[in-house]
C-alpha positions as MATLAB code, in Angstrom:
seq = 'MKKKFSFIFCLLLGVSIFAEGSFLSDENWIGNYNIGLSIPIFSTSFESNSSVNSDAKGNGVNFYFNAQSIHKHTGFLFEAGLGAGGLKAKDFYNSDDEWGFNFLGQIGLGYAFMRNKKALVTIAGVVGLDWSLFEKDVDMTIYGSTYKITVETMPWVFFAGAELSGTIRLSEKVGIFGSCLFAVPFAGWEGVKVTYNGTSSSSSYDLNAGGYFIQPAFGLSITVD';
ca = [
     -98.880   46.315  292.251;
     -99.678   44.645  288.941;
    -102.571   47.219  288.455;
    -100.241   49.423  288.325;
     -97.795   48.099  285.809;
    -101.115   47.478  283.740;
    -101.852   51.127  283.777;
     -98.097   52.203  283.262;
     -98.162   49.397  280.526;
    -100.957   50.695  278.677;
    -100.830   53.829  278.932;
     -97.325   53.978  277.305;
     -98.759   51.879  274.989;
    -101.534   54.049  273.815;
     -98.785   56.912  274.034;
     -96.937   55.069  271.260;
    -100.256   54.130  269.257;
    -100.623   58.067  268.916;
     -96.690   59.133  268.102;
     -97.284   56.065  265.608;
    -100.902   57.391  264.073;
    -102.537   59.233  261.884;
    -102.096   62.530  263.598;
     -98.070   62.689  264.410;
     -97.332   61.562  261.279;
     -95.206   63.505  259.648;
     -96.779   62.700  256.581;
    -100.120   64.217  257.231;
     -98.605   67.653  258.558;
     -97.658   70.633  256.156;
     -94.743   72.733  257.394;
     -95.421   76.318  255.885;
     -92.106   79.203  255.347;
     -92.694   82.692  255.402;
     -90.217   84.899  255.100;
     -90.347   89.177  254.236;
     -90.526   92.141  256.084;
     -92.554   93.449  259.026;
     -94.037   96.595  260.331;
     -94.455   97.886  263.716;
     -95.862  100.060  265.385;
     -96.725  100.198  269.281;
     -98.008  102.397  271.819;
     -96.841  101.640  275.330;
     -96.927  103.554  278.676;
     -94.261  102.468  281.778;
     -94.036  103.839  285.389;
     -91.678  104.110  287.965;
     -91.864  104.108  292.254;
     -91.996  107.917  292.560;
     -95.097  107.967  290.129;
     -92.958  109.286  286.643;
     -94.307  107.743  283.527;
     -92.330  106.774  280.166;
     -94.367  106.793  277.132;
     -93.601  105.153  274.483;
     -95.125  105.322  270.498;
     -93.715  104.623  267.233;
     -92.971  102.361  264.183;
     -89.855  100.863  262.684;
     -89.599   97.924  260.268;
     -88.152   94.554  260.816;
     -86.872   91.210  258.933;
     -89.648   88.550  259.423;
     -89.596   85.621  259.254;
     -92.401   82.877  260.697;
     -92.892   78.558  260.607;
     -96.165   77.050  260.897;
     -96.899   73.500  260.659;
    -100.330   72.651  259.818;
    -101.674   69.012  260.252;
    -103.469   68.394  256.908;
    -106.583   66.742  258.142;
    -107.982   68.607  261.220;
    -106.246   72.195  260.277;
    -104.525   72.490  263.588;
    -101.254   74.835  263.454;
     -98.270   75.713  266.013;
     -96.539   78.998  264.778;
     -93.376   80.585  265.936;
     -92.281   83.380  264.776;
     -89.190   86.435  264.622;
     -88.665   89.696  263.699;
     -85.080   92.145  263.717;
     -84.528   95.529  262.534;
     -84.880   98.975  263.469;
     -87.662  100.197  265.556;
     -87.842  104.668  265.836;
     -89.578  105.509  268.963;
     -91.852  109.450  268.678;
     -90.562  112.522  271.165;
     -87.576  110.194  271.919;
     -85.774  113.180  273.789;
     -86.684  116.942  273.424;
     -89.525  115.734  271.134;
     -87.204  114.075  268.930;
     -87.601  110.547  267.120;
     -84.580  108.078  267.750;
     -83.984  105.083  266.052;
     -82.851  101.674  267.809;
     -82.300   97.935  267.554;
     -85.615   95.545  267.845;
     -86.151   91.910  268.663;
     -89.459   90.053  268.883;
     -89.935   86.133  268.576;
     -93.451   84.600  269.622;
     -94.541   81.498  269.311;
     -98.720   80.494  269.259;
    -101.286   77.745  268.257;
    -104.173   78.492  265.903;
    -106.338   76.863  262.566;
    -105.761   77.260  259.387;
    -109.426   77.513  258.259;
    -108.532   77.068  254.267;
    -105.708   74.742  252.999;
    -105.848   74.576  249.388;
    -103.542   74.404  246.388;
    -104.916   77.574  245.696;
    -104.326   78.998  249.061;
    -103.740   79.086  253.013;
    -105.168   81.166  255.393;
    -104.353   81.058  258.480;
    -105.041   82.419  262.881;
    -103.613   81.856  266.023;
    -103.484   83.160  269.416;
     -99.734   84.472  270.556;
     -97.831   85.070  272.764;
     -94.238   86.901  272.651;
     -91.977   89.140  273.801;
     -90.694   92.383  272.455;
     -87.079   93.819  272.929;
     -85.514   97.312  271.912;
     -82.415   99.514  272.632;
     -82.380  103.041  272.154;
     -79.316  105.481  272.793;
     -78.536  108.963  272.248;
     -76.372  111.620  273.323;
     -77.641  114.644  274.360;
     -77.491  118.227  275.613;
     -78.597  118.786  278.922;
     -78.778  122.420  279.809;
     -77.961  122.589  284.085;
     -78.235  126.540  286.066;
     -76.450  127.885  282.482;
     -73.745  124.946  281.813;
     -74.455  122.636  278.722;
     -73.525  118.897  279.815;
     -72.935  115.926  277.532;
     -74.795  113.122  278.097;
     -75.539  109.661  276.492;
     -79.002  108.051  277.815;
     -79.647  104.517  276.837;
     -83.288  102.888  277.470;
     -84.155   99.486  277.086;
     -87.686   98.681  276.972;
     -88.908   94.594  277.863;
     -92.840   93.476  276.497;
     -94.981   90.925  276.579;
     -97.794   90.247  274.821;
    -100.735   88.307  274.077;
    -103.202   88.543  270.970;
    -104.085   86.750  267.356;
    -102.231   86.725  263.985;
    -104.089   86.507  260.730;
    -101.842   85.323  257.918;
    -102.890   84.527  254.241;
    -100.722   82.868  251.295;
    -101.761   82.930  247.671;
     -99.850   80.303  245.890;
     -97.618   80.509  242.975;
     -97.275   77.496  241.943;
     -97.611   73.878  244.459;
     -94.562   75.159  246.599;
     -93.792   79.011  246.626;
     -96.337   81.942  247.111;
     -96.996   85.442  247.928;
     -97.992   86.234  251.979;
     -99.671   88.915  253.904;
    -100.475   89.101  257.878;
    -101.408   91.215  260.976;
    -100.439   90.416  264.904;
    -102.881   92.429  266.563;
    -101.563   92.063  270.221;
    -101.883   94.063  274.131;
     -98.468   94.444  276.047;
     -99.312   92.657  279.579;
     -96.257   92.615  281.133;
     -92.715   94.055  281.258;
     -90.561   96.540  281.968;
     -88.202   99.674  280.870;
     -84.502  100.431  281.698;
     -82.679  103.833  281.361;
     -79.435  104.391  281.839;
     -77.934  107.905  281.787;
     -74.263  107.960  281.425;
     -72.200  111.083  281.939;
     -67.854  111.062  282.236;
     -68.216  107.753  282.848;
     -70.661  107.258  284.881;
     -73.653  106.137  284.714;
     -77.396  106.525  287.041;
     -80.154  103.841  285.883;
     -83.312  103.583  286.779;
     -86.254  100.951  285.655;
     -90.076  101.954  284.718;
     -93.060   99.262  285.045;
     -95.249   98.675  282.118;
     -98.732  100.546  283.200;
    -102.178   98.392  281.541;
    -102.992   99.279  278.102;
    -101.310  100.343  274.851;
    -100.976   98.256  271.761;
     -98.404   95.827  269.061;
    -100.325   95.469  265.743;
     -97.530   94.346  263.094;
     -98.296   93.707  259.345;
     -95.822   91.648  257.128;
     -95.588   90.427  253.595;
     -93.294   88.655  251.685;
     -92.266   84.663  250.180;
     -94.182   81.748  251.398;
     -92.725   78.128  250.960;
     -94.305   75.476  251.191;
     -93.164   72.045  252.253;
     -95.433   69.271  252.282;
];
């Protein structure tokens, strides 16, 4: 029992020293915040149980925010990002493009291999979720009769990839940044709902392997030391 108590005491003491030491000390971390616009570009494919494919590709414009915590001495970084805005799906229905709402969230770990008073350059491995909502009223003709229906699609796509980011400092605290995320969708699904006269029918499609997600971004960078 004494040995177990001594081990636990030493472990807690070590964690306490580490937490109060130089690595986790606030003065050894830099906070960098990127605020601007991003241009998501995507290509994905979904398949239902009946082997019917639903391909989705397009681009858009999002408000972009990314927060980075960077250790001054080692360059280790943790980052989290959000994006929200509009996404255009190509050939949504009858070869027509359609705009919808888009939301993105991501987290990552990486390294700042340049961090000085003139510039900041980082690379991080990230995982994230991209969610979209598209809705369109369409005319469907069956046996010579035309019906007005509402088609709603809601893709959920999980992705993994890498984000490269660079900041040029205009002053000690303010700069301009540019970044680009390269990612591959690895899991997800798409819900499709068709509504006519208050009656709806739903189906679900699973994400196929392959595809890509690319997101360049640019804007203002604020550094808190």
